[in-house]
Amino acid sequence: MSPPRLLAPAPVERACRCAWDEASSATLDPAEQAALAALSQWLDEPGLPYAILHGPRPGRRSVVAAHLVRSQLEGTAYAAQLVPLGPDLRLERDLIALLVSRLLADYGGGPPRRLRAQIADEHLREGPTQEDPSLLLTITDVEEAEPLVGWPALFSAVGPRVKVLATVEGDEAAARAWIPRLGFDPARTRIHPLPSRPWPAPGDPAELLAAAGAVPARLLGLLSVAYGRLPEDEITTALGAPIEGALAGIEPLVTAVDGTYALRWNAARREVEERLDRSARETSIRRLLSLAPDGYPCAYTRAHLEQAAAPLQAFAALVTEEHLARWVARPEGYLGFVADLERVRRRAVEALASGHEAAALAVRAALVEASMNWCARREDDDAPVGVEPLDRETPIADERKQAKALIALGAAMAAGPARAEVLAWAADAARRIPEAELRGDVLLDLAKVVEGEAGYAVAREALAALRTVEDAEDRAQLLLVATRALPPEEGVAVAREALASLRDGGGDPGDLDLFADRFPRAVAEALWADAEALPGPARARALAALAEVLGDPDRVRAAFAAVEQHADPYDPLAHRTLARLVPLLAVPEARRAAALAPRFGERAAELLEGLIPRLRALGDPAADLLEVLPEASRVRALARSLPFATEPGPLWARIDAALRRAEPLDRYGLLFDVGPWLGAAGESDALLALIAPLSDAHHLNALGFLARHDPAHAPELARRALPLALRLGADEPDRLLDLVPLARYLPPEGAAAAFGLLLDALAGDFRSAALAGDGVSLVRLAPLIAALAGDEGLAGAAREVVQVAAWFP
């Protein structure tokens, strides 16, 4: 009997089949039968989802585990699965492929990281439904994969109908040391010992190695350091001798399957390897890595580099088009390449202290993986995991996102040749955007970053693109946006052109107010007369927007008179128009605005919240207005008044009393209302004390928010927030994103850890989103890269944007 089979890549299936056939058919001795009985009893213990079977090297722990699986397959209580680590199953990509093939019966393809999360969340943490049998997952010889597999993300917090058994070489102390590495709960883990068993005669590796000739000894050396089964042609090349002669005298140790060779037992492999002197071991590895690049070195170079603690530069060759092409041609497909990307990326993050090359390599690996997520297509439902064809014919059309990422990286750099080069790459990408409106929009973003006359030239280029937009109203609004990047005299002409287009094309010339806050002062001055000539509500909106830019008291009074005349309570724009004037009003106009406020119903409180601090700033205590407000609005108005109070103590006392009367969750909501003003007043700790009973997630949000408004305490608040963000950010990276603008305050090791988690999330998305999406993207990570690696790191990341786009155009 064999476990249920679904397709996995050929080497994975072969390794699993070979291990199952040999282990499940072996006859158990009395000690092994006793261990099997103990494990069978463990299956009936509901409070113990984890077990570890341990023992010295000659023991047959994997044989006992396979018999446990076999006994369950003959019944109905458990759906049992065997995961036998060893030749061809010692790397993380192999484990993921095998788990997917065994657990995801409805597998529909996807990036390995998503598959790993799906296995952990749906099949291990939730577990089977009541209609299905419970799950028994047995993983043998876990030490074979150490330190090449990240265990805890998979096996922590398994569901109530899931059991996980691991077999480990060593004593009880060694078994207990594996508990946290596997993500098991110590209080819910059963530990079983298995006594030693002598090597089967004539299978003792020490005796066979001592008696072996030179060529057989070299073969044993190759097989002991190899991470996977070796095909005959590679053995012949590495040895310089045919396999037949090399097997002389060592046949009991070697197993042949489908033309490939490996040592028969994992324990035998370790026994032989430990008897090799350093020179012989290094020679064997060198022979393996000098084989054809598309053979053994493709699959296992990264593992050997990791075990040798090679410098980071050695790993860069694994993030190249050539390495991808070799992987795609192999039976495992691109699965192994993505595993290489993940490990190289994380290693680069760990090496950030070494300089900008580490940041650039980490970004490259993340962007390549995100590109592959786009190109991976599951065309064949029967294809093994990771062996789906890559669709590189359809281009990834994200010139706009490339340009945005490059602009963000360049904007974070200091002026100089490197910054100019990055912005030139951004301009090149922007000019390749086919849609005129999008091209003009991105060129305007670039113009804001490019200094001097060169910036004006880019703005004129953007203007030329925007003038080709067909819809007159859209075109006019876009021209209004463009005025911010042009020289003042040109901006005035373009703004008047846009206003004329809105009037003639049936648009609303009052839309001027949507863009006026971006106008240079000279443009706002020049447009005042044009705005005064507009009809009705449009005039009020435009004058208010221009008065906000100019700040001149006479202009503010004139704008308010127009707003007062057209204060239509059913027009949501009228409320917004009045609100933008509130911080500029003198006392008479502010009092008249307060009289207007009730017209706006539910929005009246919002207007009064702005008017009260304005009146206090002008010497009017506004007590009558304050008392008509509901408590939450009153608290906000008091907080906004703090900067203008000659004696802030009484205001703070009233705010504090109101917050203490509120429930903790209501206090939490109010914290974000009053935080900007109380934080600026240095009261962050007092606010945090009021939400003490709430969760770490609440505290993290509050710390990050207050750090942005309390400059004096920002470094301390950011450092307090970081450990919470790192703990919560593995599953919710947006929590870490909130701290990125505070990156300059974070300790280097903490910032690097945050960068690693965020790059994991970035790499799991599609490339366009990874460059400039709403979630984790390179645009949003620019401040973190700047803090960690400076201008060199930013320039290196920008170079990777360009180069990866050339891989996957």
PDB file of N, CA, C and O in Angstrom, residues 96-133:
ATOM      1  N   ILE A  96       7.866  22.043   0.143  1.00  0.00           N
ATOM      2  CA  ILE A  96       6.641  22.709  -0.316  1.00  0.00           C
ATOM      3  C   ILE A  96       5.989  21.907  -1.427  1.00  0.00           C
ATOM      4  O   ILE A  96       4.769  21.686  -1.437  1.00  0.00           O
ATOM      5  N   ALA A  97       6.782  21.426  -2.379  1.00  0.00           N
ATOM      6  CA  ALA A  97       6.213  20.642  -3.484  1.00  0.00           C
ATOM      7  C   ALA A  97       5.527  19.395  -2.965  1.00  0.00           C
ATOM      8  O   ALA A  97       4.425  19.041  -3.411  1.00  0.00           O
ATOM      9  N   LEU A  98       6.160  18.718  -2.016  1.00  0.00           N
ATOM     10  CA  LEU A  98       5.580  17.482  -1.499  1.00  0.00           C
ATOM     11  C   LEU A  98       4.311  17.767  -0.686  1.00  0.00           C
ATOM     12  O   LEU A  98       3.297  17.090  -0.845  1.00  0.00           O
ATOM     13  N   LEU A  99       4.359  18.783   0.165  1.00  0.00           N
ATOM     14  CA  LEU A  99       3.174  19.108   0.951  1.00  0.00           C
ATOM     15  C   LEU A  99       2.015  19.537   0.051  1.00  0.00           C
ATOM     16  O   LEU A  99       0.858  19.172   0.287  1.00  0.00           O
ATOM     17  N   VAL A 100       2.313  20.333  -0.965  1.00  0.00           N
ATOM     18  CA  VAL A 100       1.253  20.740  -1.894  1.00  0.00           C
ATOM     19  C   VAL A 100       0.654  19.525  -2.582  1.00  0.00           C
ATOM     20  O   VAL A 100      -0.559  19.365  -2.682  1.00  0.00           O
ATOM     21  N   SER A 101       1.517  18.625  -3.037  1.00  0.00           N
ATOM     22  CA  SER A 101       1.025  17.467  -3.779  1.00  0.00           C
ATOM     23  C   SER A 101       0.206  16.536  -2.895  1.00  0.00           C
ATOM     24  O   SER A 101      -0.660  15.808  -3.381  1.00  0.00           O
ATOM     25  N   ARG A 102       0.473  16.562  -1.572  1.00  0.00           N
ATOM     26  CA  ARG A 102      -0.244  15.667  -0.672  1.00  0.00           C
ATOM     27  C   ARG A 102      -1.481  16.313  -0.043  1.00  0.00           C
ATOM     28  O   ARG A 102      -2.440  15.632   0.272  1.00  0.00           O
ATOM     29  N   LEU A 103      -1.442  17.635   0.149  1.00  0.00           N
ATOM     30  CA  LEU A 103      -2.494  18.283   0.924  1.00  0.00           C
ATOM     31  C   LEU A 103      -3.451  19.122   0.090  1.00  0.00           C
ATOM     32  O   LEU A 103      -4.609  19.279   0.461  1.00  0.00           O
ATOM     33  N   LEU A 104      -3.007  19.696  -1.009  1.00  0.00           N
ATOM     34  CA  LEU A 104      -3.865  20.576  -1.797  1.00  0.00           C
ATOM     35  C   LEU A 104      -4.488  19.809  -2.950  1.00  0.00           C
ATOM     36  O   LEU A 104      -4.053  19.895  -4.089  1.00  0.00           O
ATOM     37  N   ALA A 105      -5.537  19.076  -2.657  1.00  0.00           N
ATOM     38  CA  ALA A 105      -6.193  18.295  -3.711  1.00  0.00           C
ATOM     39  C   ALA A 105      -6.789  19.202  -4.770  1.00  0.00           C
ATOM     40  O   ALA A 105      -6.940  18.808  -5.926  1.00  0.00           O
ATOM     41  N   ASP A 106      -7.138  20.454  -4.381  1.00  0.00           N
ATOM     42  CA  ASP A 106      -7.720  21.387  -5.337  1.00  0.00           C
ATOM     43  C   ASP A 106      -6.686  22.392  -5.827  1.00  0.00           C
ATOM     44  O   ASP A 106      -7.019  23.513  -6.184  1.00  0.00           O
ATOM     45  N   TYR A 107      -5.432  21.990  -5.852  1.00  0.00           N
ATOM     46  CA  TYR A 107      -4.333  22.882  -6.226  1.00  0.00           C
ATOM     47  C   TYR A 107      -4.576  23.499  -7.598  1.00  0.00           C
ATOM     48  O   TYR A 107      -4.824  22.805  -8.572  1.00  0.00           O
ATOM     49  N   GLY A 108      -4.528  24.819  -7.645  1.00  0.00           N
ATOM     50  CA  GLY A 108      -4.736  25.514  -8.910  1.00  0.00           C
ATOM     51  C   GLY A 108      -3.548  26.342  -9.327  1.00  0.00           C
ATOM     52  O   GLY A 108      -3.686  27.240 -10.131  1.00  0.00           O
ATOM     53  N   GLY A 109      -2.394  26.052  -8.784  1.00  0.00           N
ATOM     54  CA  GLY A 109      -1.201  26.798  -9.167  1.00  0.00           C
ATOM     55  C   GLY A 109      -1.033  28.047  -8.323  1.00  0.00           C
ATOM     56  O   GLY A 109      -1.906  28.442  -7.563  1.00  0.00           O
ATOM     57  N   GLY A 110       0.105  28.670  -8.480  1.00  0.00           N
ATOM     58  CA  GLY A 110       0.364  29.905  -7.758  1.00  0.00           C
ATOM     59  C   GLY A 110       1.772  29.942  -7.222  1.00  0.00           C
ATOM     60  O   GLY A 110       2.481  28.943  -7.212  1.00  0.00           O
ATOM     61  N   PRO A 111       2.211  31.127  -6.777  1.00  0.00           N
ATOM     62  CA  PRO A 111       3.580  31.261  -6.267  1.00  0.00           C
ATOM     63  C   PRO A 111       3.775  30.425  -5.014  1.00  0.00           C
ATOM     64  O   PRO A 111       2.851  30.245  -4.213  1.00  0.00           O
ATOM     65  N   PRO A 112       4.987  29.907  -4.797  1.00  0.00           N
ATOM     66  CA  PRO A 112       5.238  29.039  -3.646  1.00  0.00           C
ATOM     67  C   PRO A 112       4.883  29.673  -2.311  1.00  0.00           C
ATOM     68  O   PRO A 112       4.389  29.007  -1.411  1.00  0.00           O
ATOM     69  N   ARG A 113       5.089  30.982  -2.159  1.00  0.00           N
ATOM     70  CA  ARG A 113       4.781  31.610  -0.875  1.00  0.00           C
ATOM     71  C   ARG A 113       3.281  31.527  -0.594  1.00  0.00           C
ATOM     72  O   ARG A 113       2.867  31.331   0.536  1.00  0.00           O
ATOM     73  N   ARG A 114       2.458  31.676  -1.636  1.00  0.00           N
ATOM     74  CA  ARG A 114       1.021  31.576  -1.423  1.00  0.00           C
ATOM     75  C   ARG A 114       0.631  30.143  -1.097  1.00  0.00           C
ATOM     76  O   ARG A 114      -0.238  29.887  -0.259  1.00  0.00           O
ATOM     77  N   LEU A 115       1.289  29.197  -1.746  1.00  0.00           N
ATOM     78  CA  LEU A 115       1.011  27.790  -1.455  1.00  0.00           C
ATOM     79  C   LEU A 115       1.392  27.459  -0.011  1.00  0.00           C
ATOM     80  O   LEU A 115       0.659  26.752   0.688  1.00  0.00           O
ATOM     81  N   ARG A 116       2.522  27.973   0.442  1.00  0.00           N
ATOM     82  CA  ARG A 116       2.960  27.711   1.815  1.00  0.00           C
ATOM     83  C   ARG A 116       1.950  28.290   2.805  1.00  0.00           C
ATOM     84  O   ARG A 116       1.581  27.642   3.786  1.00  0.00           O
ATOM     85  N   ALA A 117       1.487  29.512   2.528  1.00  0.00           N
ATOM     86  CA  ALA A 117       0.494  30.120   3.413  1.00  0.00           C
ATOM     87  C   ALA A 117      -0.816  29.348   3.377  1.00  0.00           C
ATOM     88  O   ALA A 117      -1.485  29.171   4.405  1.00  0.00           O
ATOM     89  N   GLN A 118      -1.186  28.861   2.191  1.00  0.00           N
ATOM     90  CA  GLN A 118      -2.434  28.108   2.064  1.00  0.00           C
ATOM     91  C   GLN A 118      -2.350  26.796   2.846  1.00  0.00           C
ATOM     92  O   GLN A 118      -3.297  26.397   3.529  1.00  0.00           O
ATOM     93  N   ILE A 119      -1.206  26.135   2.754  1.00  0.00           N
ATOM     94  CA  ILE A 119      -1.013  24.892   3.514  1.00  0.00           C
ATOM     95  C   ILE A 119      -1.130  25.184   5.011  1.00  0.00           C
ATOM     96  O   ILE A 119      -1.837  24.490   5.753  1.00  0.00           O
ATOM     97  N   ALA A 120      -0.430  26.225   5.467  1.00  0.00           N
ATOM     98  CA  ALA A 120      -0.426  26.532   6.898  1.00  0.00           C
ATOM     99  C   ALA A 120      -1.814  26.946   7.381  1.00  0.00           C
ATOM    100  O   ALA A 120      -2.286  26.472   8.416  1.00  0.00           O
ATOM    101  N   ASP A 121      -2.478  27.804   6.635  1.00  0.00           N
ATOM    102  CA  ASP A 121      -3.745  28.366   7.112  1.00  0.00           C
ATOM    103  C   ASP A 121      -4.910  27.403   6.946  1.00  0.00           C
ATOM    104  O   ASP A 121      -5.706  27.202   7.860  1.00  0.00           O
ATOM    105  N   GLU A 122      -5.033  26.796   5.758  1.00  0.00           N
ATOM    106  CA  GLU A 122      -6.227  26.013   5.450  1.00  0.00           C
ATOM    107  C   GLU A 122      -6.104  24.552   5.865  1.00  0.00           C
ATOM    108  O   GLU A 122      -7.096  23.935   6.266  1.00  0.00           O
ATOM    109  N   HIS A 123      -4.920  23.993   5.780  1.00  0.00           N
ATOM    110  CA  HIS A 123      -4.794  22.556   5.989  1.00  0.00           C
ATOM    111  C   HIS A 123      -4.181  22.189   7.333  1.00  0.00           C
ATOM    112  O   HIS A 123      -4.384  21.084   7.812  1.00  0.00           O
ATOM    113  N   LEU A 124      -3.427  23.094   7.922  1.00  0.00           N
ATOM    114  CA  LEU A 124      -2.810  22.778   9.205  1.00  0.00           C
ATOM    115  C   LEU A 124      -3.458  23.553  10.350  1.00  0.00           C
ATOM    116  O   LEU A 124      -3.814  22.979  11.368  1.00  0.00           O
ATOM    117  N   ARG A 125      -3.640  24.865  10.191  1.00  0.00           N
ATOM    118  CA  ARG A 125      -4.233  25.638  11.286  1.00  0.00           C
ATOM    119  C   ARG A 125      -5.735  25.385  11.405  1.00  0.00           C
ATOM    120  O   ARG A 125      -6.258  25.269  12.498  1.00  0.00           O
ATOM    121  N   GLU A 126      -6.428  25.324  10.292  1.00  0.00           N
ATOM    122  CA  GLU A 126      -7.861  25.016  10.349  1.00  0.00           C
ATOM    123  C   GLU A 126      -8.089  23.514  10.430  1.00  0.00           C
ATOM    124  O   GLU A 126      -8.926  23.044  11.191  1.00  0.00           O
ATOM    125  N   GLY A 127      -7.330  22.765   9.650  1.00  0.00           N
ATOM    126  CA  GLY A 127      -7.474  21.306   9.671  1.00  0.00           C
ATOM    127  C   GLY A 127      -8.642  20.823   8.843  1.00  0.00           C
ATOM    128  O   GLY A 127      -9.379  21.612   8.242  1.00  0.00           O
ATOM    129  N   PRO A 128      -8.828  19.512   8.795  1.00  0.00           N
ATOM    130  CA  PRO A 128      -9.898  18.944   7.970  1.00  0.00           C
ATOM    131  C   PRO A 128     -11.280  19.315   8.518  1.00  0.00           C
ATOM    132  O   PRO A 128     -11.450  19.623   9.697  1.00  0.00           O
ATOM    133  N   THR A 129     -12.277  19.276   7.646  1.00  0.00           N
ATOM    134  CA  THR A 129     -13.658  19.458   8.079  1.00  0.00           C
ATOM    135  C   THR A 129     -14.129  18.204   8.802  1.00  0.00           C
ATOM    136  O   THR A 129     -13.490  17.146   8.749  1.00  0.00           O
ATOM    137  N   GLN A 130     -15.282  18.305   9.463  1.00  0.00           N
ATOM    138  CA  GLN A 130     -15.814  17.168  10.219  1.00  0.00           C
ATOM    139  C   GLN A 130     -16.145  15.996   9.314  1.00  0.00           C
ATOM    140  O   GLN A 130     -16.163  14.846   9.744  1.00  0.00           O
ATOM    141  N   GLU A 131     -16.423  16.292   8.044  1.00  0.00           N
ATOM    142  CA  GLU A 131     -16.770  15.206   7.119  1.00  0.00           C
ATOM    143  C   GLU A 131     -15.547  14.397   6.691  1.00  0.00           C
ATOM    144  O   GLU A 131     -15.673  13.276   6.202  1.00  0.00           O
ATOM    145  N   ASP A 132     -14.364  14.965   6.857  1.00  0.00           N
ATOM    146  CA  ASP A 132     -13.135  14.307   6.417  1.00  0.00           C
ATOM    147  C   ASP A 132     -12.388  13.715   7.599  1.00  0.00           C
ATOM    148  O   ASP A 132     -12.549  14.158   8.741  1.00  0.00           O
ATOM    149  N   PRO A 133     -11.549  12.701   7.348  1.00  0.00           N
ATOM    150  CA  PRO A 133     -10.741  12.142   8.441  1.00  0.00           C
ATOM    151  C   PRO A 133      -9.722  13.161   8.935  1.00  0.00           C
ATOM    152  O   PRO A 133      -9.349  14.092   8.225  1.00  0.00           O
TER     153      PRO A 133
END
